[in-house]
Short mmCIF file of C-alpha atoms in Angstrom, two decimals:
data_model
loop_
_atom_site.label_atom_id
_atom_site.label_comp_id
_atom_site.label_asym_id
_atom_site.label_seq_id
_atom_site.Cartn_x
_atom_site.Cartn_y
_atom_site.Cartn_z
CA UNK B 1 92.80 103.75 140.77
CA UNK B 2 94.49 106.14 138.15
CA UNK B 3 97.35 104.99 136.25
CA UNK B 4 100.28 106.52 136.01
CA UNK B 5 101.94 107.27 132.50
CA UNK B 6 105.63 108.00 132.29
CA UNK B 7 106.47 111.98 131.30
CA UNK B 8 108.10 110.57 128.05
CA UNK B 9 105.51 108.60 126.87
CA UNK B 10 103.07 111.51 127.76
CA UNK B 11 105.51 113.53 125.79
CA UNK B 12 105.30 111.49 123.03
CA UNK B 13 101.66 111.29 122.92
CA UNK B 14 101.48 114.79 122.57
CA UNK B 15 104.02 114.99 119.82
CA UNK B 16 101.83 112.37 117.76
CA UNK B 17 98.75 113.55 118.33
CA UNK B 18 100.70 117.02 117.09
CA UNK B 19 102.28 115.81 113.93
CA UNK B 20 101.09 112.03 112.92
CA UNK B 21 97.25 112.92 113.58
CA UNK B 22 97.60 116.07 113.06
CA UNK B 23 98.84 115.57 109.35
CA UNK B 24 96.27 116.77 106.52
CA UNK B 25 96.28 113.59 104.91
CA UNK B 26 94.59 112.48 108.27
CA UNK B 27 92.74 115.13 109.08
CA UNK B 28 91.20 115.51 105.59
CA UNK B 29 91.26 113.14 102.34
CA UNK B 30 90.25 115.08 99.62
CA UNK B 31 89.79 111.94 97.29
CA UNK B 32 87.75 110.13 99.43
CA UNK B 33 85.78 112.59 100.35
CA UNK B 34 84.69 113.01 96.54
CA UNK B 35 85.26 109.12 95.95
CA UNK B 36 82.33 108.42 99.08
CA UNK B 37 79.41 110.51 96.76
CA UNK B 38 79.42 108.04 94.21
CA UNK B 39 79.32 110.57 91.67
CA UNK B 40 82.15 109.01 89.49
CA UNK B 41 82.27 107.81 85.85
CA UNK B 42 83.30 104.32 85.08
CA UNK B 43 86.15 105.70 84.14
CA UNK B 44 87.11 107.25 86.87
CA UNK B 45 86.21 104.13 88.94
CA UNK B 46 88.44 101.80 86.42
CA UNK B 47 91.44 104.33 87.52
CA UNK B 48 91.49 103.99 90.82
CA UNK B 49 90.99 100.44 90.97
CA UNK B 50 93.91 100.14 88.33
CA UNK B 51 96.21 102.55 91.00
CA UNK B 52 94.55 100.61 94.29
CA UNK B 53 95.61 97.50 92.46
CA UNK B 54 99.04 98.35 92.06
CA UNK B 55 99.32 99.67 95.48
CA UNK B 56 98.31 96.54 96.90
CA UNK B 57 100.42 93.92 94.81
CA UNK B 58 103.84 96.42 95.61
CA UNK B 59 103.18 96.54 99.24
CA UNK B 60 103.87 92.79 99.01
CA UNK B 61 107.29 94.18 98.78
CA UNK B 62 107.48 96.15 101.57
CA UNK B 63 105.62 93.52 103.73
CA UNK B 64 108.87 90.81 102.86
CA UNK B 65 111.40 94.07 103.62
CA UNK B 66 109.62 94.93 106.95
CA UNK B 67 109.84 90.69 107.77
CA UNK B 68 113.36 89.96 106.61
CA UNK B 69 114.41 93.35 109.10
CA UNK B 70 112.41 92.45 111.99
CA UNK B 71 114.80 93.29 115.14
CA UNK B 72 113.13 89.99 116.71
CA UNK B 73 111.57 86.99 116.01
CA UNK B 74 108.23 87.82 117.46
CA UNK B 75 108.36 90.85 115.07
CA UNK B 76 109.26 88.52 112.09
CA UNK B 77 106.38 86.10 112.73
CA UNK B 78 104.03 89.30 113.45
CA UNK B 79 105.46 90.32 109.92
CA UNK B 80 104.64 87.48 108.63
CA UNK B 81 101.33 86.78 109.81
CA UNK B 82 100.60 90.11 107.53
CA UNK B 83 102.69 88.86 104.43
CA UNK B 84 101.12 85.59 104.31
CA UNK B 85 97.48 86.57 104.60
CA UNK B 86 98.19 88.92 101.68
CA UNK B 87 99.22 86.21 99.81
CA UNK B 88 96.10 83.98 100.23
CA UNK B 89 96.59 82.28 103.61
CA UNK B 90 93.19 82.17 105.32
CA UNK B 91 93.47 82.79 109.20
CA UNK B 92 92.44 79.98 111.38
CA UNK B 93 90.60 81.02 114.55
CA UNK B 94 92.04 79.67 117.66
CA UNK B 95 89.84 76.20 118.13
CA UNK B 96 88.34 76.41 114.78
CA UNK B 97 89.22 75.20 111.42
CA UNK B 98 89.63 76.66 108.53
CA UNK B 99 86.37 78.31 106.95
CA UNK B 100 85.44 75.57 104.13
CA UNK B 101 84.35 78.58 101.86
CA UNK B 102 87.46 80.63 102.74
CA UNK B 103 88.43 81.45 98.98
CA UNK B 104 85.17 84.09 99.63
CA UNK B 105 86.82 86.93 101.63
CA UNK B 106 83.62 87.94 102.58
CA UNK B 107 83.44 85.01 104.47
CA UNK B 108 86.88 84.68 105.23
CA UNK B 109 88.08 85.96 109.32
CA UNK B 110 89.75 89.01 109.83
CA UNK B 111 90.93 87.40 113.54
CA UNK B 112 92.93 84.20 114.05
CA UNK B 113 96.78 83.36 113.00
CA UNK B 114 98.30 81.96 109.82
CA UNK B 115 99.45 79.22 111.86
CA UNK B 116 97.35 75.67 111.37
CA UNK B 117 95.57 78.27 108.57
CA UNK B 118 94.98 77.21 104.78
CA UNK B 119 96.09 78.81 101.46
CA UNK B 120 93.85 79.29 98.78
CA UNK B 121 95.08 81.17 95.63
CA UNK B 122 91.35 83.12 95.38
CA UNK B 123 91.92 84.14 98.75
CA UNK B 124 94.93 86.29 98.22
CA UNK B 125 94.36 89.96 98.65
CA UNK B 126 94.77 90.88 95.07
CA UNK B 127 92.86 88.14 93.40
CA UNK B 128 90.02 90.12 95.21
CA UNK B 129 90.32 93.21 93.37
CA UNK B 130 90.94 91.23 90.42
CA UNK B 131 87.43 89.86 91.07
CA UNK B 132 85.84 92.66 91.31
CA UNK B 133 87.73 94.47 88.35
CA UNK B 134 86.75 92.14 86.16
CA UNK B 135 83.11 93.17 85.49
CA UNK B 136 84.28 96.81 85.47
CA UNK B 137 86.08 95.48 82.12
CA UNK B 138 89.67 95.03 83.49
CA UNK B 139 91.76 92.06 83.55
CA UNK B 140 94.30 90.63 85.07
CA UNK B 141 97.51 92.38 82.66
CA UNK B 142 95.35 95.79 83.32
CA UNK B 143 96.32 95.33 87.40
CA UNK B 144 99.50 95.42 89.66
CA UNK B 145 102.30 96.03 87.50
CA UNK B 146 104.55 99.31 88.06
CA UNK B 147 104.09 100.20 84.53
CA UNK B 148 100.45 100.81 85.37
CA UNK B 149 101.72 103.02 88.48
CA UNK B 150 101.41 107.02 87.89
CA UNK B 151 104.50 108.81 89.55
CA UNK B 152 102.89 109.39 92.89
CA UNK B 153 101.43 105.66 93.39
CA UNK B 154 105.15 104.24 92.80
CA UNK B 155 106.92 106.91 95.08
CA UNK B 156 104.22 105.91 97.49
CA UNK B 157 105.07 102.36 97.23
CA UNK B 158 108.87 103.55 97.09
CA UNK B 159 108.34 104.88 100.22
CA UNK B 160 106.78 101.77 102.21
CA UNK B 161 109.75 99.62 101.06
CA UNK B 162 112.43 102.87 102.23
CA UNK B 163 110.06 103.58 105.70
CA UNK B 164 107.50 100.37 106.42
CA UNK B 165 110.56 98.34 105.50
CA UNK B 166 113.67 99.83 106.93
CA UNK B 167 116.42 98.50 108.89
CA UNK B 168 116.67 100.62 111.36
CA UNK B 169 113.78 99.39 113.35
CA UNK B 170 112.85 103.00 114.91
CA UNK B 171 111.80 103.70 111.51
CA UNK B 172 109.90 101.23 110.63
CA UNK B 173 107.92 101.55 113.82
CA UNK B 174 107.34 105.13 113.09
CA UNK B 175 106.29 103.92 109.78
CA UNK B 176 104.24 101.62 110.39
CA UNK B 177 102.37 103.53 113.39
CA UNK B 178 101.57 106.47 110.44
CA UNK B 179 100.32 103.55 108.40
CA UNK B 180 98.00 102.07 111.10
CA UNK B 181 96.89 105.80 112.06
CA UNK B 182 96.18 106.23 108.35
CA UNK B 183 94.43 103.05 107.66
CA UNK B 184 92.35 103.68 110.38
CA UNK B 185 91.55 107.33 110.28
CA UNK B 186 87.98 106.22 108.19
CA UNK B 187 89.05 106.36 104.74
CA UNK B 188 87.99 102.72 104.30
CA UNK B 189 84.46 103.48 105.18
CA UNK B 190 84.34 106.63 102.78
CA UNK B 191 85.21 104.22 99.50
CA UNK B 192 82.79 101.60 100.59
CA UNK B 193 80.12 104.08 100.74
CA UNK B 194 80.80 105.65 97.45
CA UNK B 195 81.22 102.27 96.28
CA UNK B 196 78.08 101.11 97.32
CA UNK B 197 76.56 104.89 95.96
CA UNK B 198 77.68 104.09 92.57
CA UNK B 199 76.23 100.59 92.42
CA UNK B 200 72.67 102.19 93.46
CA UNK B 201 73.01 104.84 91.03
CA UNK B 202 74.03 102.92 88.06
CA UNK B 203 72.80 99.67 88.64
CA UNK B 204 76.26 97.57 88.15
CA UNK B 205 77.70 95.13 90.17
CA UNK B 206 81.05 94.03 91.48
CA UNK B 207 82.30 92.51 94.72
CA UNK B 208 83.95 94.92 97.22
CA UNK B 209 84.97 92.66 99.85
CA UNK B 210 88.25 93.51 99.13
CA UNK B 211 87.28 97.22 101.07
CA UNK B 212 84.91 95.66 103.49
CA UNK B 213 87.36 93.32 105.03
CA UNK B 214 90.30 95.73 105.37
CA UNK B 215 88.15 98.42 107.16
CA UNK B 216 86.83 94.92 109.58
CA UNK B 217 90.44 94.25 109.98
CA UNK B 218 91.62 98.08 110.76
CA UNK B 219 88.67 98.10 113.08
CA UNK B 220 90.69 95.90 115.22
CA UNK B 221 94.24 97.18 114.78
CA UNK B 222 93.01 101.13 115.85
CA UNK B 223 92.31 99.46 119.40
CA UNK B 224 95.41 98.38 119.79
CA UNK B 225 97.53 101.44 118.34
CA UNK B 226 98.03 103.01 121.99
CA UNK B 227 99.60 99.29 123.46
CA UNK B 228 102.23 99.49 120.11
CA UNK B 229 103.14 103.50 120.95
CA UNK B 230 103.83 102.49 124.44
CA UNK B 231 105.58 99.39 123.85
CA UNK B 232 107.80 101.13 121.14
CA UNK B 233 108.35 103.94 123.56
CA UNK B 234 109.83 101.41 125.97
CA UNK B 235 112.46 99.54 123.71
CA UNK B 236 115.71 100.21 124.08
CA UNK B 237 117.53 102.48 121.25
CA UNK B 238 114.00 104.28 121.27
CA UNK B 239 114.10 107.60 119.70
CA UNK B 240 111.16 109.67 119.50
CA UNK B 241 112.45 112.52 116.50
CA UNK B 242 113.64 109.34 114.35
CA UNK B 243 110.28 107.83 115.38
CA UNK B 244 108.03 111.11 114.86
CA UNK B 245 110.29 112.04 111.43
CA UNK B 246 109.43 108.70 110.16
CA UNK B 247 106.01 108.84 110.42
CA UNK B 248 105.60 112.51 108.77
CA UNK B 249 108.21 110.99 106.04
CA UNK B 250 105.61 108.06 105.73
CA UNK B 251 102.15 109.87 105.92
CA UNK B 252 103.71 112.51 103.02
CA UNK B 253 103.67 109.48 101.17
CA UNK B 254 100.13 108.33 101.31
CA UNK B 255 99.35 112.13 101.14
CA UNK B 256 100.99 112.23 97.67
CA UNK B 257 99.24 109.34 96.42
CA UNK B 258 95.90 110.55 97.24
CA UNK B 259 96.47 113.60 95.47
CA UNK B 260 97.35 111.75 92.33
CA UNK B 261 93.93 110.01 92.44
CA UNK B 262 92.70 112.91 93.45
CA UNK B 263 94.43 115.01 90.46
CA UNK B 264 93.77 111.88 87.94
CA UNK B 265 90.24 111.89 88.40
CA UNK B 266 89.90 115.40 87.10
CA UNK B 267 91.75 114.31 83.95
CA UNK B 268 88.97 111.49 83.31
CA UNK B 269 85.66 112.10 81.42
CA UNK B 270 82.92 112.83 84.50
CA UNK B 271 79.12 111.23 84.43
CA UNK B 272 76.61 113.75 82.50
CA UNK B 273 74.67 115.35 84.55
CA UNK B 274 70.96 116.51 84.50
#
């Protein structure tokens, strides 16, 4: 038997498919399509870990806004789930315990809850890249801070805390829809392959779980992005300009920091070639 979808949330469909998916920073990466040939230097690889890395360690900060403005509790402890995992709390499975060898995230589930799970400090999110900066000759003072941010990483992360982590809780859905769109429009995929390019071609080695787990775990979350549109669709106070303006506001954001990787890697010295 057909089901039948309410005009508005038809409506909206359209206008997301329109201007979220429709966005260029969706439609076309122009960093990670370079980044997935493996053609970089070192130095361009030490880069963009160094502007991943502070990414990652600032949107701990826009995590904690989105969970101290949740309009309920279930969207606190959903908020929550994410903030702690980042942090280094391993998710238990439901009827399982804890992996014993969870401080490995290649080993460690992308399903489960923080609830019942178990921190480890080598299991938070940025001790990863630390890990696998490390034999790429960075340490721990070269990672995370703002100071190491370039303009368009920190408005980026600006503009989580403003959007991801707003108040006003149509935002923040719109936000965080643009987010989940973006996270799981393939760009994951396209750095583990030129990850894994470089390694062949020069013969060095690093961890990358840090990639391969997120693109697991966004694997999941694109299944479920059509449930969240119509859920948010049916709250009360919905409003789907504030909700479609959001998102754009959002996805300019990640555009802009893409194009400063995309612009800094033309400033650093390229592999010889020949």
């Amino acid at each position: 038997m057909a089901v039948t979808v309410h005009p508005d949330l038809e409506r909206l469909r359209e206008r997301v498919a329109r201007e979220l998916l429709g966005h260029p920073i969706v439609v076309h990466n122009p960093f990670t399509t370079w980044f997935a040939q493996g053609e970089m230097s070192r130095e361009q690889l030490r880069r963009f870990v160094v502007q991943f890395s502070v990414f990652s360690n600032l949107f701990l900060v826009a995590q904690l806004l989105k969970t101290i403005n949740a309009p309920t509790l279930d969207a606190m402890r959903a908020s929550k789930e994410i903030l702690a995992n980042e942090i280094g709390v391993v998710f238990a499975r439901q009827g399982a315990g804890a992996p014993s060898a969870g401080v490995d995230p290649d080993l460690v589930s992308t399903e489960g809850t923080v609830e019942g799970g178990v921190f480890r400090f080598r299991a938070a999110h940025f001790e990863w890249l630390l890990r696998m900066a490390e034999p790429l000759g960075l340490s721990f003072d070269d990672l995370g801070k703002r100071r190491h941010g370039r303009p368009s990483t920190l408005r980026f992360c600006d503009e989580l805390a403003r959007l991801y982590g707003s108040p006003d809780p149509v935002v923040a859905e719109g936000a965080s829809f643009a987010v989940e769109h973006w996270a799981a429009a393939g760009f994951w995929k396209e750095l583990i392959q030129g990850l894994r390019a470089y390694q062949a071609r020069t013969g060095e080695r690093f961890p990358i779980a840090f990639f391969t787990w997120h693109d697991q775990l966004e694997d999941q979350h694109a299944a479920h992005t059509e449930d969240e549109l119509a859920e948010a669709a049916a709250r009360v106070g919905f409003d789907a300009d504030r909700f479609i303006a959001a998102g754009r506001e959002m996805l300019d954001g990640v555009e802009g920091f893409w194009l400063g990787l995309d612009e800094m890697r033309r400033e650093a010295p390229s592999p010889p070639t020949g």
